[in-house]
Coordinates of C-alpha atoms and ligand atoms in Angstrom, one line a residue:
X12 CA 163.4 -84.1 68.1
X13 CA 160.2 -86.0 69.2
X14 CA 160.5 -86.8 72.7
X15 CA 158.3 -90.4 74.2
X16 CA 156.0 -90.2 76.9
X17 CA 156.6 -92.0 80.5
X18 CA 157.6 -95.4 80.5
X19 CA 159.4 -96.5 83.9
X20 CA 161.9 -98.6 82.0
X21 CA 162.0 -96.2 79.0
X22 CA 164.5 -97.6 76.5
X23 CA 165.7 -94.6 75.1
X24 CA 167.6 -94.3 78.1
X25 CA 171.6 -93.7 77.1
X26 CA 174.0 -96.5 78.8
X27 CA 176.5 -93.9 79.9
X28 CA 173.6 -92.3 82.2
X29 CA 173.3 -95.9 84.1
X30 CA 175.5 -95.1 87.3
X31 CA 177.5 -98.0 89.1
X32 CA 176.7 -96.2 92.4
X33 CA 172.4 -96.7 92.1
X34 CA 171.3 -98.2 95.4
X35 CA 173.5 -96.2 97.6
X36 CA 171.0 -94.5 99.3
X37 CA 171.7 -95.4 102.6
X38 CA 172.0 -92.9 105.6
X39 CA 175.1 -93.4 105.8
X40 CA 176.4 -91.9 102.4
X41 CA 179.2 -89.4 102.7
X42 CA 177.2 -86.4 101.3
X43 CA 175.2 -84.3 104.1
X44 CA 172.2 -84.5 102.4
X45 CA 168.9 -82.5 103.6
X46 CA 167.4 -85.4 105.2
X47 CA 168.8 -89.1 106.6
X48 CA 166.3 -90.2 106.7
X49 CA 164.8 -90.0 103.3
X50 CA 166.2 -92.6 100.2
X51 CA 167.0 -90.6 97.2
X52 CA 167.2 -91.7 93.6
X53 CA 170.4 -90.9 92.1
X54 CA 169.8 -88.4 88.9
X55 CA 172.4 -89.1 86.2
X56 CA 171.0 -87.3 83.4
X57 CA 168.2 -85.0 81.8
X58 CA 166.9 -83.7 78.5
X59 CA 163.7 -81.6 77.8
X60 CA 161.4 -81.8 80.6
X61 CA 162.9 -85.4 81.7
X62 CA 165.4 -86.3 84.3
X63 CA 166.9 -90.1 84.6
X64 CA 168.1 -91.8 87.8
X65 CA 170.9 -94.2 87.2
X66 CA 168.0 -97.3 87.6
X67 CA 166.5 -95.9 84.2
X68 CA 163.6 -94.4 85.7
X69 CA 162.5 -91.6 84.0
X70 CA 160.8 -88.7 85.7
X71 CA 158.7 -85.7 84.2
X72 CA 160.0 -82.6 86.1
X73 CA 156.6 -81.0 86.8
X74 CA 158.1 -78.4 89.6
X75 CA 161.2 -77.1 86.9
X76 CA 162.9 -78.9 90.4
X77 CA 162.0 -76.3 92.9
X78 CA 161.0 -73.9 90.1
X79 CA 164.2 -73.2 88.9
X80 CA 164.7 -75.2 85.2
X81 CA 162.5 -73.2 83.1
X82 CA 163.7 -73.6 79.6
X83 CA 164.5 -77.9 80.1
X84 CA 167.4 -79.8 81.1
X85 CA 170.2 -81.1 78.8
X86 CA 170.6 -78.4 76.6
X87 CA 174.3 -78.6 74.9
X88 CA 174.4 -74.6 73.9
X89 CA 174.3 -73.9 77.7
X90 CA 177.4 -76.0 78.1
X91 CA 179.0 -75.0 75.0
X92 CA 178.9 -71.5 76.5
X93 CA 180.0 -72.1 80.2
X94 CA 183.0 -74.6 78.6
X95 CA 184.1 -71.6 76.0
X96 CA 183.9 -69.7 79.1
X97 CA 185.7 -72.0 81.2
X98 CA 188.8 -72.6 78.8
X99 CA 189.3 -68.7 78.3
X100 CA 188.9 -67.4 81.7
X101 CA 187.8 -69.3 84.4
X102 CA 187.9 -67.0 87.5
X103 CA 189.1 -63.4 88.5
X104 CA 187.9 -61.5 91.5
X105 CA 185.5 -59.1 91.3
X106 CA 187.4 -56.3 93.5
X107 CA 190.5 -56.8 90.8
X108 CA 188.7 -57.2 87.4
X109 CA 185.6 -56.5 85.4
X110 CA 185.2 -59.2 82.2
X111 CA 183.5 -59.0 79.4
X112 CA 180.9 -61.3 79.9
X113 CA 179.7 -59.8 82.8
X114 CA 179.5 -56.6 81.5
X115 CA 177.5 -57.5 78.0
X116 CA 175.2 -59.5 80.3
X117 CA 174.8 -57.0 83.0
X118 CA 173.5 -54.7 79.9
X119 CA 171.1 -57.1 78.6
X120 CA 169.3 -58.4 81.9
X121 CA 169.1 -54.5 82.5
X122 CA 167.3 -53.8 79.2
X123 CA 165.1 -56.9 80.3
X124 CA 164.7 -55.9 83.5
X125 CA 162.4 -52.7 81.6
X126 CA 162.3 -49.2 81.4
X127 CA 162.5 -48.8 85.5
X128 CA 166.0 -50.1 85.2
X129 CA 167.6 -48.1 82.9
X130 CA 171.2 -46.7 84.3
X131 CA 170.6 -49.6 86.9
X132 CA 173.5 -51.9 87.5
X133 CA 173.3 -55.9 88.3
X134 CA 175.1 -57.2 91.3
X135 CA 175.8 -61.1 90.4
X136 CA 175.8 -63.8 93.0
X137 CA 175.9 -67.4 93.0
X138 CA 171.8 -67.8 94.1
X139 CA 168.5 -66.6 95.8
X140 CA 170.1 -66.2 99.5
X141 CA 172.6 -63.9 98.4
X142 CA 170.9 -62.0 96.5
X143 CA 169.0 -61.1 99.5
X144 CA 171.4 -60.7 101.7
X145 CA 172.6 -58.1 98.9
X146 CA 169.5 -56.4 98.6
X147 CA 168.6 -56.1 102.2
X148 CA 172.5 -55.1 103.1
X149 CA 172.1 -52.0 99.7
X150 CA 168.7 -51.1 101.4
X151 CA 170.8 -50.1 104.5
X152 CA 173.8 -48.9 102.5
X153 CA 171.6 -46.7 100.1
X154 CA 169.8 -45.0 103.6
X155 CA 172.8 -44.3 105.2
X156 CA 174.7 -42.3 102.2
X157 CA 171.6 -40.1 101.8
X158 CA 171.2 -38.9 105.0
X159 CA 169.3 -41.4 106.4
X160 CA 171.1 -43.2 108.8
X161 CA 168.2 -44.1 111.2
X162 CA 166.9 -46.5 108.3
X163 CA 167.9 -49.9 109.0
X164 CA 164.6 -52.2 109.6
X165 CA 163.6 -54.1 106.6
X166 CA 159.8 -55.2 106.5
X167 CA 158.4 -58.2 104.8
X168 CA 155.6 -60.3 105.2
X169 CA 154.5 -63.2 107.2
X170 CA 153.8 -66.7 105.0
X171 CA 156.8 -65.5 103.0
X172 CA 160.3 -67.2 102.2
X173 CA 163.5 -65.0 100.9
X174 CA 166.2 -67.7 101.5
X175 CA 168.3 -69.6 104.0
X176 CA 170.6 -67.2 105.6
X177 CA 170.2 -65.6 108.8
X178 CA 169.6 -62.3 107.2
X179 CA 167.0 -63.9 104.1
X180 CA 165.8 -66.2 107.0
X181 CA 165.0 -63.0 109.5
X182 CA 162.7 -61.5 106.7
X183 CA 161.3 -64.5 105.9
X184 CA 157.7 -65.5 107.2
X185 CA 157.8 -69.6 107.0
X186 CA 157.9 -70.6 110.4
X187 CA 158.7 -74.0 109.3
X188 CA 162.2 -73.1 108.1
X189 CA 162.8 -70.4 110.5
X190 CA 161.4 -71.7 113.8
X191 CA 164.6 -72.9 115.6
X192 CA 167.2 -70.3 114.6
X193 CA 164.6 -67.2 115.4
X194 CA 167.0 -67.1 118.7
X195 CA 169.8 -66.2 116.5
X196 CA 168.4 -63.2 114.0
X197 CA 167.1 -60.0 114.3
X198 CA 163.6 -59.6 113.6
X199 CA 161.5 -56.3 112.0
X200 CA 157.7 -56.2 111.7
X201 CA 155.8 -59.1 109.2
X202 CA 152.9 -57.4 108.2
X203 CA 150.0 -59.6 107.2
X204 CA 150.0 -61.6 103.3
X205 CA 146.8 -61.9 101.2
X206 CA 145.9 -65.3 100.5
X207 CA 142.3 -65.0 99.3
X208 CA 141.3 -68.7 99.5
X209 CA 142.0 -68.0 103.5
X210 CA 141.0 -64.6 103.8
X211 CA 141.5 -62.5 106.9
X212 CA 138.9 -59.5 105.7
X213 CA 135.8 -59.5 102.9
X214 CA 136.9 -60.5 99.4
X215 CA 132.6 -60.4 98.2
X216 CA 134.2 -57.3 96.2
X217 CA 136.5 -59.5 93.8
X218 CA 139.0 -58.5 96.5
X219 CA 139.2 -54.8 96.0
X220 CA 139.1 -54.8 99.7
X221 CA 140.9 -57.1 101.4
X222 CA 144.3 -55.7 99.1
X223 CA 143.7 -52.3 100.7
X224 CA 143.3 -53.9 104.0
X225 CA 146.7 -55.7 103.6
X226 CA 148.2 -52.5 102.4
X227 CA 147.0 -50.8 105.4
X228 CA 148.5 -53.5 107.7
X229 CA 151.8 -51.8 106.2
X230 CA 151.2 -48.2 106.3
X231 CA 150.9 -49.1 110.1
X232 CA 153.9 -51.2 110.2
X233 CA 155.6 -48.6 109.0
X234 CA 154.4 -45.9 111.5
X235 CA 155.1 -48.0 114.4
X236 CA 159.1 -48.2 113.1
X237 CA 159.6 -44.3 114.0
X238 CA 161.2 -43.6 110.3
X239 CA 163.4 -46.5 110.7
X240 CA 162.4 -48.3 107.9
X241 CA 165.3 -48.8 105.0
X242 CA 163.1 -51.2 102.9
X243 CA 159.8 -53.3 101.9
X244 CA 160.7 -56.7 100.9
X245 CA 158.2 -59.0 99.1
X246 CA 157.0 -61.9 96.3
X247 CA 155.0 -60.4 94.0
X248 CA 153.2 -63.8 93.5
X249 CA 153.8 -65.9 96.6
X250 CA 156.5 -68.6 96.2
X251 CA 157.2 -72.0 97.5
X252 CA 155.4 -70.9 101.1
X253 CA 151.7 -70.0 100.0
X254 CA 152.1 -71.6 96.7
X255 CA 151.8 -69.3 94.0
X256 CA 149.1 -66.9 95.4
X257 CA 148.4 -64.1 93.1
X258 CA 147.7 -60.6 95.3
X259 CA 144.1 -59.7 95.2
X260 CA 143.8 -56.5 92.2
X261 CA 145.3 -53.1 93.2
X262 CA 146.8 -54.8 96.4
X263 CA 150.8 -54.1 95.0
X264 CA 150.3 -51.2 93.4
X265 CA 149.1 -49.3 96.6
X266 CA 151.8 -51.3 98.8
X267 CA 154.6 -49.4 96.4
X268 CA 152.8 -46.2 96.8
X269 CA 153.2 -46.7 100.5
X270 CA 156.3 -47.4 100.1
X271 CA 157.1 -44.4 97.8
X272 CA 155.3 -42.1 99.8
X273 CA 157.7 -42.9 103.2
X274 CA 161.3 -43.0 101.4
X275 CA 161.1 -46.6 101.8
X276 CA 163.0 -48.7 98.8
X277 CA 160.6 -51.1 97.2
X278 CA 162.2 -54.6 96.9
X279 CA 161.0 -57.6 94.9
X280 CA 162.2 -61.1 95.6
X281 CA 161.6 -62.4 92.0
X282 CA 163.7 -65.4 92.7
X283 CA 161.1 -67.7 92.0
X284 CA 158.7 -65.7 89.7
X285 CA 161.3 -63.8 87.7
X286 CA 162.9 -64.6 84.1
X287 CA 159.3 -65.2 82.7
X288 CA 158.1 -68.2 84.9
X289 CA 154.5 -66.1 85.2
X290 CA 153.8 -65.0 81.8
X291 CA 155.8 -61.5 82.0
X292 CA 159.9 -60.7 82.3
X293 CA 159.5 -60.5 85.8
X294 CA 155.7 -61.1 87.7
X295 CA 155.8 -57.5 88.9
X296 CA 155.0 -56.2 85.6
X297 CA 151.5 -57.7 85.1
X298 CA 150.6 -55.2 88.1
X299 CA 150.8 -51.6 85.7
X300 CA 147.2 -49.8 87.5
X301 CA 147.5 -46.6 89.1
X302 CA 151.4 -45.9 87.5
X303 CA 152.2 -49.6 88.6
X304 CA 154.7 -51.0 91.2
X305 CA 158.1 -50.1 89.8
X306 CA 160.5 -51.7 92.5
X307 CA 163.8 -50.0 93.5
X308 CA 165.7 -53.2 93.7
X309 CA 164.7 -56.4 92.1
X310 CA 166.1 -59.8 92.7
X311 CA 166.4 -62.7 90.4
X312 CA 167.9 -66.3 90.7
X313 CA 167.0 -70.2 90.2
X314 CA 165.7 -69.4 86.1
X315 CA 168.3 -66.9 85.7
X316 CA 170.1 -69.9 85.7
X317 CA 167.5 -72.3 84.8
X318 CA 170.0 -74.4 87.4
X319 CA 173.0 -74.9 84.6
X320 CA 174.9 -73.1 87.3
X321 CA 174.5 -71.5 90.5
X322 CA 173.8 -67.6 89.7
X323 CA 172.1 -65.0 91.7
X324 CA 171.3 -61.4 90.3
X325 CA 170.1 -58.3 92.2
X326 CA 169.4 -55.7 89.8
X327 CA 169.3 -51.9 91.4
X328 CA 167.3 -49.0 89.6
X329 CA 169.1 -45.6 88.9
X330 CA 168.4 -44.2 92.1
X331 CA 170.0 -46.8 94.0
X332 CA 173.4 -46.7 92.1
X333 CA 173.8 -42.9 92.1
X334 CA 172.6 -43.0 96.2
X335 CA 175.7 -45.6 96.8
X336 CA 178.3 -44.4 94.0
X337 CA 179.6 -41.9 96.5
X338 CA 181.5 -44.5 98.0
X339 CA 182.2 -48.1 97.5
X340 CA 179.0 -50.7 98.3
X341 CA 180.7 -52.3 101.6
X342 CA 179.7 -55.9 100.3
X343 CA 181.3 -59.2 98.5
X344 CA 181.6 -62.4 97.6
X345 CA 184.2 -64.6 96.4
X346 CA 182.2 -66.1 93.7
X347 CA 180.2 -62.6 92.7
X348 CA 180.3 -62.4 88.9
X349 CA 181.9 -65.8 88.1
X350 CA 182.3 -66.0 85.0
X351 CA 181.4 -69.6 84.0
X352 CA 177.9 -68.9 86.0
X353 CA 177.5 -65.4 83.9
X354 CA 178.0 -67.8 80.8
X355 CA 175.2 -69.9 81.8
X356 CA 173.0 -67.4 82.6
X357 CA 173.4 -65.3 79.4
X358 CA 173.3 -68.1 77.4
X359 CA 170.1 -69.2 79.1
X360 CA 168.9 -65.8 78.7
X361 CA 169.3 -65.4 75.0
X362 CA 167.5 -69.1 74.5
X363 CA 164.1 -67.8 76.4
X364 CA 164.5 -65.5 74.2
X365 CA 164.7 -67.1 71.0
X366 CA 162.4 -69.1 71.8
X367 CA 160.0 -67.0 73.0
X368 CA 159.6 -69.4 76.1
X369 CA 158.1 -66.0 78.3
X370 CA 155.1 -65.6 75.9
X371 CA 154.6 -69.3 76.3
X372 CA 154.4 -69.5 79.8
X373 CA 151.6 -66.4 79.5
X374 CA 148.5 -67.8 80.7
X375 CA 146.8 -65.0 79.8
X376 CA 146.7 -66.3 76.1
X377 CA 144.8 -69.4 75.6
X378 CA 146.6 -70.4 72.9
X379 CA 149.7 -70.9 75.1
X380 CA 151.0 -74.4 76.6
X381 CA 150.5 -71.5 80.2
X382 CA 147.0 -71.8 79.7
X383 CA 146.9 -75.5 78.8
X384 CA 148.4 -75.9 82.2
X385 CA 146.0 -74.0 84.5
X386 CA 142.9 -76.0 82.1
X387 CA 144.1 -78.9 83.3
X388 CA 145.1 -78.3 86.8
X389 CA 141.5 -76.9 87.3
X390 CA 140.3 -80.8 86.7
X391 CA 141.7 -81.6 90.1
X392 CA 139.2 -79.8 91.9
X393 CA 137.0 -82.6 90.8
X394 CA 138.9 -84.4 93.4
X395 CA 137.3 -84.7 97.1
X396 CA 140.4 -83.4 98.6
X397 CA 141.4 -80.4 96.0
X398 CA 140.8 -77.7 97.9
X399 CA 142.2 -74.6 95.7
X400 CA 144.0 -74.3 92.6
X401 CA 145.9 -71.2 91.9
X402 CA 148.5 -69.5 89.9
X403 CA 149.7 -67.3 87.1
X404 CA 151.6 -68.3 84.3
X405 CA 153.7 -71.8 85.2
X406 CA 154.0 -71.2 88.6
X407 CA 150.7 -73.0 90.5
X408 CA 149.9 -74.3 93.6
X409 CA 147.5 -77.0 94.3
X410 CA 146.0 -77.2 97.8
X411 CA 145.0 -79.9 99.4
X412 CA 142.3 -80.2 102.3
X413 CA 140.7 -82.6 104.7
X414 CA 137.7 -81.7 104.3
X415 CA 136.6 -79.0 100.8
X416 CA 133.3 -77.5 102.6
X417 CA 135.1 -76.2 105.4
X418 CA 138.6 -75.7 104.2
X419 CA 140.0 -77.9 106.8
X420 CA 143.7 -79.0 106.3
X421 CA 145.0 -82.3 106.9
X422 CA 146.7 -82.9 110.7
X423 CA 150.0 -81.8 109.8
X424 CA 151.6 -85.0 111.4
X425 CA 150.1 -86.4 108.1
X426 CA 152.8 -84.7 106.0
X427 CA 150.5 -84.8 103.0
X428 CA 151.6 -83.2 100.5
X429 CA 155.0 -85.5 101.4
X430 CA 152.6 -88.8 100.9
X431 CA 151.2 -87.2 97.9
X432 CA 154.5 -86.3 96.1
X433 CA 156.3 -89.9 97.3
X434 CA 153.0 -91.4 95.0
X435 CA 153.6 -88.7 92.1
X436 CA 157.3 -89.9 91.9
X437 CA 156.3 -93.2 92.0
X438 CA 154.8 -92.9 88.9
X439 CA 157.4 -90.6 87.6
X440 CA 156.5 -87.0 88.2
X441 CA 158.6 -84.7 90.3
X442 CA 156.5 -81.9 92.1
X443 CA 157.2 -79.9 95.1
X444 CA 155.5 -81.0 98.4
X445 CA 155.4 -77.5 101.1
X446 CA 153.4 -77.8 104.7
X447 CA 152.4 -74.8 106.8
X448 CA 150.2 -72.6 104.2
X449 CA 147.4 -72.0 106.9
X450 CA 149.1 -70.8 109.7
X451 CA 153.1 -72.0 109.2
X452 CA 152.5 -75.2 110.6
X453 CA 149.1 -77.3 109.2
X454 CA 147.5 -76.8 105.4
X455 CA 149.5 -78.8 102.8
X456 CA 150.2 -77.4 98.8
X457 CA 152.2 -79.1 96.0
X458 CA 154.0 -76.6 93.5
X459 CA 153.6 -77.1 90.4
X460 CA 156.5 -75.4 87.8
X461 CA 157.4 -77.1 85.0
X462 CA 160.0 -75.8 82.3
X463 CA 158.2 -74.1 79.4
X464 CA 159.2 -76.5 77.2
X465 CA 156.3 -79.0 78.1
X466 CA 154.2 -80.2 75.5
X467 CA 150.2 -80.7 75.8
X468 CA 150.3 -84.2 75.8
X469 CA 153.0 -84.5 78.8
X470 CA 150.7 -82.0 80.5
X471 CA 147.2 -84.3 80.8
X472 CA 149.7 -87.1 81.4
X473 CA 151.7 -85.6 84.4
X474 CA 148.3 -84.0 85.6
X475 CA 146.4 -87.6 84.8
X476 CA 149.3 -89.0 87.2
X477 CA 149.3 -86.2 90.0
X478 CA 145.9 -86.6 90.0
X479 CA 146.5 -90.7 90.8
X480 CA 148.8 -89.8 93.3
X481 CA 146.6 -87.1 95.5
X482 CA 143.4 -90.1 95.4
X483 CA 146.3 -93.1 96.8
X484 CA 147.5 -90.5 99.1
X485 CA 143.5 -90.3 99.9
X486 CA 143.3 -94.2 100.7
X487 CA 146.6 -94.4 102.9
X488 CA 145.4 -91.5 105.6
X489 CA 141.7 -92.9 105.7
Ligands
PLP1056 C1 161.3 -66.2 96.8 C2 162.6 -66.8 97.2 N1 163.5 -66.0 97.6 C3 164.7 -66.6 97.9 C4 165.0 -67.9 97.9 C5 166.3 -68.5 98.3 O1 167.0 -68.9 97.1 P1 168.2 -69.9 97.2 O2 167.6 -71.2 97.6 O3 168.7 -70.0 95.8 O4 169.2 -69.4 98.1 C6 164.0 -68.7 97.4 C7 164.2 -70.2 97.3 O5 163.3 -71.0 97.2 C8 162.7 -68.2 97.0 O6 161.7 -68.9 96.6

């Protein structure tokens, strides 16, 4: 099926998606929304890279939401599956039943997981926050039954996010999203995050450097915890917080070593980068030098999903089963494994499959709809105020500065990257506006993750209109 291009009052719009309650945006609407003081659209409907609002706006979903639909909205085999699901078994409890569908699935997302997984076992959640809190919480667990009960501090990184919860929240860098519960959670060391554009030490070296300097920044971490350390927790390609900075070459590979070298379990947050968004199964594997970074625990959510339901997945290597199967992992849910969610996310699995939507988000290969995107992002530095755009597979960030000589951001009380998304959706593109990328509080980004079922055309359109957006943004602030 052919899909149109962007046209605000799109007739192709179904009836049934036109919603009786459009226009009822006001504060006061029943549903605790994120902000009161912002008017939402009401989405009633999506299909391919589009989503309608019940006005029969259509927008292009350039940021996959908040990188999370990677394989496009409105596709009926996913609901097939979770409604088969549904009618035969909707629910059990985890501590009273296995099921069948979370045991084939389990087997598969191992077997894509690779080779480091193999006689690993999945722990299913219902999203990116619990799987942390998982991961962080088996760290601990896995120290304590091998002797190592001193291990309970998990490191991470500053200019990192891992989630909403207190525990996600406590490793977490962005001081935007943490700043006013910090007097409720328990903080370990942040050790410095390379973000070459805004480098701390000399990248003239193609950034040889400056990853071993980063890496050091941990080794010392590390010494100053007195062998307390359970775990390392990081982003292999920086998330929503930096937006999708790729580590400086050899940087990861000597941060596991560290790791490896102490007793100190490896854990990547692949929440955002994992299930093929950069190019790869998960982004860790395009970093293979020097016997590669092999993570003990690895954590997957939003496109394991692709958002047909809420599902979270932390996926522990060999070691890490066999170090907790001498007891029971003290740990759970309600909702872990539900059924209906395992249904969505095996069925979504075996689509990227089929349709080989990981090669296509491979920018490494020009021929791929990956590469078309970074091609035509890199037109936007033609703009005054592009500053930087970066990224790996479909998963970019666009940075956006005062001032491109000096790299001076925008005063934050601008909220630019706000002004410049309100114009995008104006003219129909959804992308993901994040503050605080220079020092958690000023330097402005727009993420950029679209589902890797974009076609060329929607590209150079969506990029054509992001790229109106960023120069009205321009005129407002000057
Ligand atoms: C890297 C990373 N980890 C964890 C989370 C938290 O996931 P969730 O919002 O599903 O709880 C996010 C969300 O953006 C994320 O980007």
């Amino acid at each position: 099926m052919t899909r149109p291009l962007h046209a605000p009052d799109n007739p192709t719009v179904p009836d049934q998606v036109l919603d009786p309650t459009a226009g009822q945006n006001s504060a006061r609407s029943p549903v605790f929304r994120r902000s009161f003081k912002k008017s939402l659209p009401s989405a009633v409907g999506g299909e391919g890279v589009y989503v309608w609002d019940s006005e029969g706006k259509r927008y292009l979903d350039f940021s996959g939401s908040a990188a999370v639909n990677f394989i496009g909205h409105g596709l009926p085999e996913i609901s097939i599956a979770m409604a088969e699901q549904a009618k035969q078994l909707e629910f059990v409890h985890s501590s009273q039943f296995t099921t069948p569908i979370a045991e084939k699935y389990a087997r598969e997302l191992i077997e894509f997981a690779g080779e480091n997984f193999r006689g690993g076992a999945v722990y299913f959640t219902c999203g990116g926050s619990e799987s942390v809190e998982t991961a962080l919480k088996l760290a601990r667990q896995y120290q304590v039954e091998i002797g190592q009960s001193k291990r309970h501090q998990v490191l991470s990184r500053t200019q990192s996010y891992h989630g909403s919860t207190l525990g996600a929240l406590a490793a977490s860098g962005n001081k935007r999203r943490r700043e006013i519960y910090l007097p409720m959670v328990r903080e370990f060391a942040h050790v410095g995050i390379p973000y070459c554009y805004r480098c701390h030490y000399d990248c003239t070296d193609g950034c040889r450097n400056c990853g071993q300097e980063y890496a050091a920044e941990l080794e010392r971490a590390i010494a100053t915890t007195n062998s307390e350390t359970a775990g390392f927790i990081f982003e292999p390609v920086s998330g929503a917080t930096l937006g999708a900075v790729v580590p400086p070459p050899g940087y990861l590979e000597t941060i596991a070593e560290v790791c490896r070298g102490h007793g100190i379990l490896l854990i990547a947050d692949e929440v955002m980068t994992g299930m093929g968004r950069t190019g790869r199964n998960f982004a860790v594997d395009h970093f293979s030098n020097q016997g590669g970074v092999a993570p003990d625990i690895l954590i997957a959510a939003k496109g394991l999903s692709s958002g047909y339901a809420p599902l979270g997945a932390v996926i522990a290597t060999k070691k890490v089963v066999d170090g907790i199967a001498s007891g029971a992992f003290v740990h759970g849910f309600t909702y872990n494994a539900h059924p209906v969610s395992l249904a969505a996310g095996r069925a979504v699995l075996h689509y990227l499959q089929r349709q080989k939507l990981v090669q296509a988000a491979d920018s490494g290969n020009t021929q791929t709809i990956a590469a078309r995107l970074q091609q035509a992002l890199s037109t936007l530095l033609d703009l005054k105020i592009v500053g930087d755009v970066r990224g790996i597979g479909l998963l970019r960030g666009v940075e956006l500065v005062s001032d491109k000589q000096s790299k001076q951001p925008f005063d934050p009380q601008l909220n630019f990257a706000s002004r410049v998304t309100a114009a995008a959706l104006k003219r129909g593109v959804l992308v993901y506006p994040v503050q605080g990328c220079v020092d958690g509080v000023a330097g402005d980004h727009v993420l950029i993750a679209p589902p890797a079922v974009i076609a060329a055309e929607e590209i150079d359109w969506a990029v054509e209109q992001l790229a109106e957006a960023i120069q009205e943004a321009t005129r407002e602030t000057q």
